PDB file of C-alpha atoms in Angstrom:
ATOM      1  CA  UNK V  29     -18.047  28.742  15.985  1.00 61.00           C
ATOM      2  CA  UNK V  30     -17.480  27.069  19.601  1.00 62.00           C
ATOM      3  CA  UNK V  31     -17.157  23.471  19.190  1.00 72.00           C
ATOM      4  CA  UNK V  32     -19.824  21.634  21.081  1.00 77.00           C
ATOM      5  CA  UNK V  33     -19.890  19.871  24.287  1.00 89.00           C
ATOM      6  CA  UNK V  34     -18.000  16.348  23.831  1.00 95.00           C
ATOM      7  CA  UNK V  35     -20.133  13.098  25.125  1.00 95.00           C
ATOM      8  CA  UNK V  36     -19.048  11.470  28.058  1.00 97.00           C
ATOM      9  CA  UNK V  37     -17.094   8.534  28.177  1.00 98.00           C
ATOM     10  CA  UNK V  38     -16.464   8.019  31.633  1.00 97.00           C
ATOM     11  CA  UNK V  39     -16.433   4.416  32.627  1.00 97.00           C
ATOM     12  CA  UNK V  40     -15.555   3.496  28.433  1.00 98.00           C
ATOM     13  CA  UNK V  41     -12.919   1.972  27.376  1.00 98.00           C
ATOM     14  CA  UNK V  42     -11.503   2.621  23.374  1.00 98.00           C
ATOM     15  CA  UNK V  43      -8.926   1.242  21.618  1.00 99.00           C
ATOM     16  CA  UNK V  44      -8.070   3.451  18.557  1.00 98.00           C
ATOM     17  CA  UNK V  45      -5.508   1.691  16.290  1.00 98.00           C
ATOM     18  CA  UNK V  46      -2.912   4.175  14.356  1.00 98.00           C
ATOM     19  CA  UNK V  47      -3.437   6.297  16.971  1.00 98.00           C
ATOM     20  CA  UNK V  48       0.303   7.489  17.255  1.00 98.00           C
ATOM     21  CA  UNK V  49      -0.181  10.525  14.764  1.00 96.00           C
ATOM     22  CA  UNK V  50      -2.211  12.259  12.479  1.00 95.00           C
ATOM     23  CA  UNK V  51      -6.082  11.280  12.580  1.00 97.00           C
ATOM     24  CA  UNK V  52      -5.960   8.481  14.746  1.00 98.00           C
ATOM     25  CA  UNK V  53      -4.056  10.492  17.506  1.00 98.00           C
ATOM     26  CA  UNK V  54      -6.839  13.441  16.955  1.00 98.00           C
ATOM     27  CA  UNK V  55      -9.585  10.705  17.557  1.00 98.00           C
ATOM     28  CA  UNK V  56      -7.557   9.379  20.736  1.00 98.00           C
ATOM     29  CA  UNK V  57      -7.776  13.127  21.938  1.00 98.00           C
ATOM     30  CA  UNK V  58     -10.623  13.407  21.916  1.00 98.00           C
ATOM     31  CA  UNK V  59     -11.794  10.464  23.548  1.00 98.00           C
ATOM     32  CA  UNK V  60      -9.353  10.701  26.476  1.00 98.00           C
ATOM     33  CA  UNK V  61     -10.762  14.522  26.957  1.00 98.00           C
ATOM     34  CA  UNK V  62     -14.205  13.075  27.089  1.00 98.00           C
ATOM     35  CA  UNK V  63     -13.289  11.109  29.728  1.00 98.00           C
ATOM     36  CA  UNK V  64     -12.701   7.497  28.557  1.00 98.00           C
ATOM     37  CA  UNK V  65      -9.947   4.806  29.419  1.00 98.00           C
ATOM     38  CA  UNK V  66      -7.995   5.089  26.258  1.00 98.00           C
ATOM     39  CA  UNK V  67      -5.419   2.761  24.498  1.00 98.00           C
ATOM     40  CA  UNK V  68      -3.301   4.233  21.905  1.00 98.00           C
ATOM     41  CA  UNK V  69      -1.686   2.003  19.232  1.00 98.00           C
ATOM     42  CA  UNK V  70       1.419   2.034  16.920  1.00 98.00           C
ATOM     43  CA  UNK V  71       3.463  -0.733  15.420  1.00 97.00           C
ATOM     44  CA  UNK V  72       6.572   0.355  17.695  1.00 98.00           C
ATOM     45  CA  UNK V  73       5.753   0.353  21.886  1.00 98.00           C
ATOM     46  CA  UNK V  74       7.507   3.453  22.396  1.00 98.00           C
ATOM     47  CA  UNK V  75       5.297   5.239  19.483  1.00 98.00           C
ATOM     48  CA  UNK V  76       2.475   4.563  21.210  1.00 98.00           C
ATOM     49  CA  UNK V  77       3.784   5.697  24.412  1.00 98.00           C
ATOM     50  CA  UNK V  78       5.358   9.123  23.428  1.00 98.00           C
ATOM     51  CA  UNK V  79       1.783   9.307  21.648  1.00 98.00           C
ATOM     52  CA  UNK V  80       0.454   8.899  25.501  1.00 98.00           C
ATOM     53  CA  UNK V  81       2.405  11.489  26.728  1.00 98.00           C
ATOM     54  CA  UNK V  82       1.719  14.034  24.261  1.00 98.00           C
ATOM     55  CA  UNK V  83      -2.190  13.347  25.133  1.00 98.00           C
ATOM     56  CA  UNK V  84      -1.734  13.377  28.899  1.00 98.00           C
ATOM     57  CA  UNK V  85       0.245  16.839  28.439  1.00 98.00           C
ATOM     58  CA  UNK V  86      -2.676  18.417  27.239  1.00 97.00           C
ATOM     59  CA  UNK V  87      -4.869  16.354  29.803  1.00 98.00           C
ATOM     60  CA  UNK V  88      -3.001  15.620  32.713  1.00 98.00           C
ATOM     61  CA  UNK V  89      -5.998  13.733  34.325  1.00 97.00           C
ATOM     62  CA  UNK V  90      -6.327  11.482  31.338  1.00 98.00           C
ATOM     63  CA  UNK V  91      -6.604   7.258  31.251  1.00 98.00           C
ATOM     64  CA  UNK V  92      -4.063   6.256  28.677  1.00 98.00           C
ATOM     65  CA  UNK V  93      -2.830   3.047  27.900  1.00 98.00           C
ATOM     66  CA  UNK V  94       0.035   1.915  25.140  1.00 98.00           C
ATOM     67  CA  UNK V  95      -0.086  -1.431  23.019  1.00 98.00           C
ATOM     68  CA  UNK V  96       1.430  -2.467  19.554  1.00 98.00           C
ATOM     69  CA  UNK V  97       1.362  -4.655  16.911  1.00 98.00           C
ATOM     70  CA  UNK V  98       0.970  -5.085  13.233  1.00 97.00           C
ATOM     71  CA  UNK V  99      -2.145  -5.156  11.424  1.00 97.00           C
ATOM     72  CA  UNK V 100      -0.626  -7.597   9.401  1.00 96.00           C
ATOM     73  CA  UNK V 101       0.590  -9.745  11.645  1.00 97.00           C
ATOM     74  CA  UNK V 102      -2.356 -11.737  13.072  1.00 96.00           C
ATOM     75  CA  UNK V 103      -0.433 -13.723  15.244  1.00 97.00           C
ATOM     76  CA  UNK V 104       0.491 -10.031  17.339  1.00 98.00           C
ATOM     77  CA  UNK V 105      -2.717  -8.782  17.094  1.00 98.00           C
ATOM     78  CA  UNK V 106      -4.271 -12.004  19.057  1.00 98.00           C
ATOM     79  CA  UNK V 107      -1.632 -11.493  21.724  1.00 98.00           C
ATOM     80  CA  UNK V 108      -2.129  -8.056  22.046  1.00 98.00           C
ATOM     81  CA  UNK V 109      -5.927  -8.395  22.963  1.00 98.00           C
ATOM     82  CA  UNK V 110      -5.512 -11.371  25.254  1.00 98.00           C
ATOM     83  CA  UNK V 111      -2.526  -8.916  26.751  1.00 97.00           C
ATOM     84  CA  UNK V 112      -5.616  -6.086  26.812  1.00 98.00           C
ATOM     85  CA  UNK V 113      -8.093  -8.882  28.433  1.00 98.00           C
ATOM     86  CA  UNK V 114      -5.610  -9.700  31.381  1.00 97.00           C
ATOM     87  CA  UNK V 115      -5.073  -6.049  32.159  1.00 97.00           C
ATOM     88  CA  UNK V 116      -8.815  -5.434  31.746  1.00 97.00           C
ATOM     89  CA  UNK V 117      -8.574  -3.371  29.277  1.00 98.00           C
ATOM     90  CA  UNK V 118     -10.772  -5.211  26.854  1.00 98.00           C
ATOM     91  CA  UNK V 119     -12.258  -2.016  24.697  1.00 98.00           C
ATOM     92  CA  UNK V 120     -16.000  -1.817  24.342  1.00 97.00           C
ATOM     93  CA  UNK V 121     -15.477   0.962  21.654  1.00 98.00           C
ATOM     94  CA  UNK V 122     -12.573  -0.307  18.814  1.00 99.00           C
ATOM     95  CA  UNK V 123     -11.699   2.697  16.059  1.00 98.00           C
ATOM     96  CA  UNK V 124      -9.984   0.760  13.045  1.00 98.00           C
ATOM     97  CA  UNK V 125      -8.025   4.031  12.024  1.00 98.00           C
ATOM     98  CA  UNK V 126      -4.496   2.278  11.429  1.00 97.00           C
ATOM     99  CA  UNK V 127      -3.996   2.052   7.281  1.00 95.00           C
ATOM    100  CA  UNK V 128      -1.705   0.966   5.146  1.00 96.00           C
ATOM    101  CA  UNK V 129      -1.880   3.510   2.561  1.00 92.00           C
ATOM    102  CA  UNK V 130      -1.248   1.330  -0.709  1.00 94.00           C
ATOM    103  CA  UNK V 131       2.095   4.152  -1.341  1.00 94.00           C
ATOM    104  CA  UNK V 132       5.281   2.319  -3.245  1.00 92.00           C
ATOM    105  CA  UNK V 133       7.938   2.237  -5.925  1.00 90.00           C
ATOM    106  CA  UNK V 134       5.063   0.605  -8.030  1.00 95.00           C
ATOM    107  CA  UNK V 135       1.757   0.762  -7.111  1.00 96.00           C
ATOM    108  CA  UNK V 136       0.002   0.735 -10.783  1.00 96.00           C
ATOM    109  CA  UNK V 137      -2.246  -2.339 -11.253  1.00 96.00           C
ATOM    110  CA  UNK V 138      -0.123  -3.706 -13.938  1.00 97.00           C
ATOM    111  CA  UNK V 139       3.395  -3.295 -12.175  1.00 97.00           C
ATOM    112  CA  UNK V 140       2.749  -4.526  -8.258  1.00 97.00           C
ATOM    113  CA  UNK V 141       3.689  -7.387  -6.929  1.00 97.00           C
ATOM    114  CA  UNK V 142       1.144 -10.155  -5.895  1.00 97.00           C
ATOM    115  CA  UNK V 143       3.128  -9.636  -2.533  1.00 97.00           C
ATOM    116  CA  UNK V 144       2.838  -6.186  -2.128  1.00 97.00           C
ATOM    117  CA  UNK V 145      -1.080  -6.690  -3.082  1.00 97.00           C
ATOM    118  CA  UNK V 146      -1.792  -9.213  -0.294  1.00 97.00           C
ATOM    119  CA  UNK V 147       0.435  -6.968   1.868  1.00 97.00           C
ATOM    120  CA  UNK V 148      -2.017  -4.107   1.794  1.00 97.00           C
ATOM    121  CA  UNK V 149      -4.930  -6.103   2.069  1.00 97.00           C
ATOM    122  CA  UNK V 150      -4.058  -8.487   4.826  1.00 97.00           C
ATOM    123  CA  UNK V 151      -3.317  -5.012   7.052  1.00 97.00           C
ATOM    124  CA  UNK V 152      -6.714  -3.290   5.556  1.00 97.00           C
ATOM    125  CA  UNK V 153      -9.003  -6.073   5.660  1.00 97.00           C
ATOM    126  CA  UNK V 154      -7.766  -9.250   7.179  1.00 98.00           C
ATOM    127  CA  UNK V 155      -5.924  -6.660  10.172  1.00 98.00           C
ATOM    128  CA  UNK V 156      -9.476  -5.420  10.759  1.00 98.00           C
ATOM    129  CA  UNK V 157     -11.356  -8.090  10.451  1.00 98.00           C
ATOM    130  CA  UNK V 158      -9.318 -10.059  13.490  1.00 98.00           C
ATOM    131  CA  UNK V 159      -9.428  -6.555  15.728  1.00 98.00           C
ATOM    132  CA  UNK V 160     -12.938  -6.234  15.076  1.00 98.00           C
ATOM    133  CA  UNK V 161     -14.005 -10.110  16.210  1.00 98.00           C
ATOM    134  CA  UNK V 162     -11.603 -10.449  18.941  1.00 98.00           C
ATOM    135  CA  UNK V 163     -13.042  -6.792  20.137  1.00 98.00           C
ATOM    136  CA  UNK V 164     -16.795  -8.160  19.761  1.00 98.00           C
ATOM    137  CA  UNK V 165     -16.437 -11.142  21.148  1.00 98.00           C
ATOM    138  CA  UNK V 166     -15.674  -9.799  24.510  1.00 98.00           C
ATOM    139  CA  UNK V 167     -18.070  -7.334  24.189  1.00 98.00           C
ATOM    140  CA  UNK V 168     -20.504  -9.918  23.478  1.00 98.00           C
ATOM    141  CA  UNK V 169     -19.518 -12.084  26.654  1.00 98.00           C
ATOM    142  CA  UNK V 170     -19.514  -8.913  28.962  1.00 97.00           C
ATOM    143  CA  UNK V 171     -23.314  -8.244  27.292  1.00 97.00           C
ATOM    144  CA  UNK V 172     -22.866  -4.561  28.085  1.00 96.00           C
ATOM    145  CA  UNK V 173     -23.065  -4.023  23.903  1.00 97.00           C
ATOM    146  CA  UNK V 174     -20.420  -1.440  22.564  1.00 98.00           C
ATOM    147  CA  UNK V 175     -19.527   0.047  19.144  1.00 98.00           C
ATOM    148  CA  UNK V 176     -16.860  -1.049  16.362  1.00 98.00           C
ATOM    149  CA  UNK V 177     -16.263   2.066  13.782  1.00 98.00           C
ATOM    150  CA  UNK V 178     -14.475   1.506  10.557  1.00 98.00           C
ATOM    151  CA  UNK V 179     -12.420   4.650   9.215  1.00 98.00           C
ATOM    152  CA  UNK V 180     -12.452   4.112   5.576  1.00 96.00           C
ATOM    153  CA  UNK V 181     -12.133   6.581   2.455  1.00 94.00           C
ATOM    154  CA  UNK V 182     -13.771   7.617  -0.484  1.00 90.00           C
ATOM    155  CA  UNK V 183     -11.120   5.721  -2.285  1.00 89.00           C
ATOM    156  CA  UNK V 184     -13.503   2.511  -1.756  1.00 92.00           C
ATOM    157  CA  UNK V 185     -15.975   4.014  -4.302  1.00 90.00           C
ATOM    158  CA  UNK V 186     -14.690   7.112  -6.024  1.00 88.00           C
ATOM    159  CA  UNK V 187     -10.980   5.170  -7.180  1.00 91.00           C
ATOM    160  CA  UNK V 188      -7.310   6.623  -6.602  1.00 92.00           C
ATOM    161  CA  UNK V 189      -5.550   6.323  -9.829  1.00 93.00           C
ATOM    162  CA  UNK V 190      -2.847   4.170  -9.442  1.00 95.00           C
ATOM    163  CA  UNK V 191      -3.354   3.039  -5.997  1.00 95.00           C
ATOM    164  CA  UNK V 192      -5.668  -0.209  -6.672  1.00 97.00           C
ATOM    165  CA  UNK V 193      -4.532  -2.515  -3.557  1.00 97.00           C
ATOM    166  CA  UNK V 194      -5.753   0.033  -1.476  1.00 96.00           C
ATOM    167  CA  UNK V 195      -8.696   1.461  -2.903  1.00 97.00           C
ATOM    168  CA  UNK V 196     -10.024  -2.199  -2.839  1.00 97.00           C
ATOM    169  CA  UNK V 197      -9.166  -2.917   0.257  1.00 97.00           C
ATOM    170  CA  UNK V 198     -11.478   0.136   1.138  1.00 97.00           C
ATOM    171  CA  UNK V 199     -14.121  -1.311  -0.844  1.00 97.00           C
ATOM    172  CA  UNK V 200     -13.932  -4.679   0.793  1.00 98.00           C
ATOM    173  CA  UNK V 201     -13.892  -2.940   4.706  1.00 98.00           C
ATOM    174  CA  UNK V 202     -16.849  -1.258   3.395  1.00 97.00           C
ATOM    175  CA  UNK V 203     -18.783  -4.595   2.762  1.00 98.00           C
ATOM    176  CA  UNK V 204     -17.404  -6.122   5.959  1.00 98.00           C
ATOM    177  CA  UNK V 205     -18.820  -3.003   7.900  1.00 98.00           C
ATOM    178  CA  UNK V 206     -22.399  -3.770   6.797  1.00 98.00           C
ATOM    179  CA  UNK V 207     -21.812  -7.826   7.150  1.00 98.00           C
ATOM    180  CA  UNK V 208     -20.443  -7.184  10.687  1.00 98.00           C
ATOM    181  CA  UNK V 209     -23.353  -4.817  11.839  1.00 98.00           C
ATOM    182  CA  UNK V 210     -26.184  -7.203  10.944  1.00 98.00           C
ATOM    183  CA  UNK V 211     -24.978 -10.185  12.847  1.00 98.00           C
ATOM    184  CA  UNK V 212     -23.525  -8.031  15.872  1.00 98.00           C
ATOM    185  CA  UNK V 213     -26.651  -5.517  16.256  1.00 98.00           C
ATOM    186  CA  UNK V 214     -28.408  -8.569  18.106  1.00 98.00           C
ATOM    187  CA  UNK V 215     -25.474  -8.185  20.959  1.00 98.00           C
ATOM    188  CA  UNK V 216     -25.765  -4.407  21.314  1.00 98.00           C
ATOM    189  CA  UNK V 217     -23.032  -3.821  19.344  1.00 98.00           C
ATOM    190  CA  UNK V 218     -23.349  -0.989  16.606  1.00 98.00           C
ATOM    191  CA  UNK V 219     -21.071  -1.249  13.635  1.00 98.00           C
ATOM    192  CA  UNK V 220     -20.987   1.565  11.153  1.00 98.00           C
ATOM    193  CA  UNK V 221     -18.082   3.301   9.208  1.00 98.00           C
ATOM    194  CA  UNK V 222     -16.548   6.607   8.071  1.00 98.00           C
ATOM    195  CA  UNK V 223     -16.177   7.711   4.462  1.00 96.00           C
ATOM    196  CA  UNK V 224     -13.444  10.623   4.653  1.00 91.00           C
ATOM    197  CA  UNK V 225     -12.252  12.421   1.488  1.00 85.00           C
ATOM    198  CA  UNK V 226      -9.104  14.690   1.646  1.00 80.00           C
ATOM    199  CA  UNK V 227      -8.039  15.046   5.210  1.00 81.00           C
ATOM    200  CA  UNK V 228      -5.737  17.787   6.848  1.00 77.00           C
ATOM    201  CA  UNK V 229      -2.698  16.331   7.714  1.00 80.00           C
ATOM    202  CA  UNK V 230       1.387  17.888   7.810  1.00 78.00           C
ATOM    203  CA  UNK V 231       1.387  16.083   4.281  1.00 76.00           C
ATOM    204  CA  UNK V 232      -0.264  19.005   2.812  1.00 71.00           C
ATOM    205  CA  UNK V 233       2.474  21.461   3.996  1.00 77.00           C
ATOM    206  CA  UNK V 234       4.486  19.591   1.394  1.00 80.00           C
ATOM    207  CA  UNK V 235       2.382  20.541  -1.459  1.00 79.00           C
ATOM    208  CA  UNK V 236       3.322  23.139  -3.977  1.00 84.00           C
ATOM    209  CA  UNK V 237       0.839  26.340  -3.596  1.00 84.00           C
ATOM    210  CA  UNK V 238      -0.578  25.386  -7.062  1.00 86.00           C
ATOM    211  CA  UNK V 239      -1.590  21.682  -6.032  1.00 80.00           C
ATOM    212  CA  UNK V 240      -3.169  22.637  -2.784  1.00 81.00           C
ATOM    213  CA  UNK V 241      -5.135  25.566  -4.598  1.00 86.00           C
ATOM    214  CA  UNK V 242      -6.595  23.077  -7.363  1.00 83.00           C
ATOM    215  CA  UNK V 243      -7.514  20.477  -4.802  1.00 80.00           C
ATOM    216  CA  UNK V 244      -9.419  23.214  -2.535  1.00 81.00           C
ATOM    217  CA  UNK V 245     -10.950  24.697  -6.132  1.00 81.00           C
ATOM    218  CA  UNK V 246     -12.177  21.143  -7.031  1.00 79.00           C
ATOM    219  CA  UNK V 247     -13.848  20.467  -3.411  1.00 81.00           C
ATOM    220  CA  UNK V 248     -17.425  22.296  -3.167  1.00 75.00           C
ATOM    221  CA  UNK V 249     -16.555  23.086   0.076  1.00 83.00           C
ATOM    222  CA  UNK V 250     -13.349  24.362  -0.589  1.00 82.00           C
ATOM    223  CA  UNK V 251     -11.342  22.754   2.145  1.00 81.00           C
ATOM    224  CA  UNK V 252     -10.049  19.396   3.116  1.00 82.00           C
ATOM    225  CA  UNK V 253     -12.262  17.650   6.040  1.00 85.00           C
ATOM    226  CA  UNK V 254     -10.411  18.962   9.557  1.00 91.00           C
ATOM    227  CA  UNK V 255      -9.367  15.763  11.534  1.00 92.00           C
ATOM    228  CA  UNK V 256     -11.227  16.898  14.921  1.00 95.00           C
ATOM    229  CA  UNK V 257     -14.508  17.066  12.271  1.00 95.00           C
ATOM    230  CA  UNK V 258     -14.319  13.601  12.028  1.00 96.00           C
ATOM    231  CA  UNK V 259     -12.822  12.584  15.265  1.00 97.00           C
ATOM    232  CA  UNK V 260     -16.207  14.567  16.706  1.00 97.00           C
ATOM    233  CA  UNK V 261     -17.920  12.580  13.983  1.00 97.00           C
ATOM    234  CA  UNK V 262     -16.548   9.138  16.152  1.00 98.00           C
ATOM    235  CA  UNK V 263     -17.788  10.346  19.306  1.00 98.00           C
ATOM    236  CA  UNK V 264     -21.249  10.588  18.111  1.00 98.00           C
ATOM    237  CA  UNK V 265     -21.387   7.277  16.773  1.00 98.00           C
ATOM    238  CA  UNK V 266     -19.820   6.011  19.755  1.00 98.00           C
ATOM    239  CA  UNK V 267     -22.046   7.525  22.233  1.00 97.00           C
ATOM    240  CA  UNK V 268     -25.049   5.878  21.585  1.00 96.00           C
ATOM    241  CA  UNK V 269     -27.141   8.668  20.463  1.00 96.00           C
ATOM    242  CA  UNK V 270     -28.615   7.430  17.376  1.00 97.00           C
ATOM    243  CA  UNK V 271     -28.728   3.501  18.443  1.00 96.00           C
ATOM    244  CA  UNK V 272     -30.603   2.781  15.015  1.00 97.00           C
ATOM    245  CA  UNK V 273     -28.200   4.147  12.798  1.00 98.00           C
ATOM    246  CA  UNK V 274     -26.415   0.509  11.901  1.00 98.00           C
ATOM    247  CA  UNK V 275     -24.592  -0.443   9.044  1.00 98.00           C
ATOM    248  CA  UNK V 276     -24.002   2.730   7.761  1.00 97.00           C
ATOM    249  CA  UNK V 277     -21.706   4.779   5.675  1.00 97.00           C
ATOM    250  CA  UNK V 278     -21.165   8.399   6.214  1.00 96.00           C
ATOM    251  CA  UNK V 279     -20.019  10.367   4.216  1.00 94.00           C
ATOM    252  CA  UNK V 280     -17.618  13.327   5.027  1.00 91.00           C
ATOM    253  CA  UNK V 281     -15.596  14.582   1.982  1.00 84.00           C
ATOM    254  CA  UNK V 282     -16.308  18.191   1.911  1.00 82.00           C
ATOM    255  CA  UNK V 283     -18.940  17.271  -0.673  1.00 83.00           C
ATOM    256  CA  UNK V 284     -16.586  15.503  -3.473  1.00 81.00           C
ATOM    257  CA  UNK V 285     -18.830  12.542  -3.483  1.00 80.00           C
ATOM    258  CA  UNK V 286     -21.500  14.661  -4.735  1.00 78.00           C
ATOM    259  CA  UNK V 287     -19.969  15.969  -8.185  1.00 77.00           C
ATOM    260  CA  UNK V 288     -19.225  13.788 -10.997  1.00 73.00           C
ATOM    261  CA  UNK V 289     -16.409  15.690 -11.899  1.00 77.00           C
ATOM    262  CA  UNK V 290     -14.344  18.452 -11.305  1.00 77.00           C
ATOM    263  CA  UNK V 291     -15.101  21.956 -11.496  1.00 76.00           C
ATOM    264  CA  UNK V 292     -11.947  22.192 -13.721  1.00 76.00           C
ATOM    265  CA  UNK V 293     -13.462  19.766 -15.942  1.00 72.00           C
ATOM    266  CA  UNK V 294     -16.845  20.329 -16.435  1.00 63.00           C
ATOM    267  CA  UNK V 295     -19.187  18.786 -19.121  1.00 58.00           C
TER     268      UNK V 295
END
């Protein structure tokens, strides 16, 4: 199947946080092909630099921009957007893709720390929460409206074992999504989020045969979720195209949030 003409951003400007690999990089792609003024983020400068110049080698013509800081450090992430404003550079599109993914010696409810707890939430939530106002404030004073998309997981509703800092922290961006997008519809801006499943990424190369058979045998669709599917999935709610479709949560999982269990373990 040919892959369908991408919108175009020309005159945009997007800020995609953990944008220096993996999903956020495919999203950052994208976006710079489609013609918008892109900023690519890591914790580490030079991350999000070589992550520029491994876009602009596949599109030499692109607008790409580098800027760092920690999602859980919200003293960095307010001088990183006043850094953004003064360069004018203040994103009318913001992609909260940058995670921390909840992974440790201990991440069982019972045996983490109350530090390693707050850790994962202040970068999940409390990370987001500051990119997200910061980014809507100035597109509320430019009054142009924009769009704020939250990259969640299924984890939010359909639990990891083990992995409870996380999976809450998932829950909680999903609430914030649908508190943010009533109050900021009135300013043009359209909040919604993305509910991903299994994703492709190198991490799967590290699986035995078995493991990556039984997770494709217990997905309907028999395949993780391709990170351009959802990256496309971005655009779309980016462009404007369906400018009543607010607050929401879709769904992209390959259809695991339809079953109730496994095929392996039927009822």
């Amino acid at each position: 199947m040919v892959p369908s003409p991408l919108p175009d951003f020309s005159g945009r400007t997007v800020l995609v946080t953990g944008s220096t690999q993996n999903l956020g990089h495919t999203i950052a792609l994208l976006f710079a092909r489609a013609g918008a003024r892109t900023i690519l983020h890591g914790r580490a400068l030079a991350d999000a630099q070589a992550a520029c110049d491994r876009i602009r080698a596949e599109v030499p013509a692109a607008n790409l921009h580098a800027v760092n800081f920690s999602l859980g450090d919200a003293a960095a992430i307010d001088a990183a957007f006043s850094d953004l404003k003064q360069r004018d550079l203040a994103p009318d599109i913001l992609i909260n893709n940058a995670a921390h993914l909840g992974l440790g010696s201990d991440t069982s409810f019972l045996g983490q720390t109350p530090e390693f707890f707050r850790e994962v939430v202040d970068a999940n939530l409390h990370g987001t929460f500051r990119c997200s106002q910061l980014a809507a404030l100035e597109m509320r004073a430019r009054g142009k409206g924009g769009a704020i998309i939250n990259i969640t997981s299924l984890a939010g509703e359909r639990c990891i074992w083990g992995r409870s800092a996380y999976n809450t922290s998932k829950a909680a961006l999903e609430g914030l999504t649908r508190s943010m997008s009533l109050e900021l519809a009135q300013h043009g801006i359209q909040v919604n989020c993305i509910s991903a499943g299994y994703i492709w990424t190198p991490r799967w190369n590290d699986l035995s045969p078995e493991h990556v058979e039984r997770r494709r045998k217990n997905t309907p669709g028999r395949a993780p979720t391709q990170q351009e599917e959802i990256a496309r999935l971005t655009l779309f709610l980016a462009s404007g195209q369906a400018p009543t479709l607010i607050g929401s949560r879709v769904v992209i999982d390959g259809g695991l949030n339809s079953q109730q269990v496994p095929s392996d373990a039927t009822v």
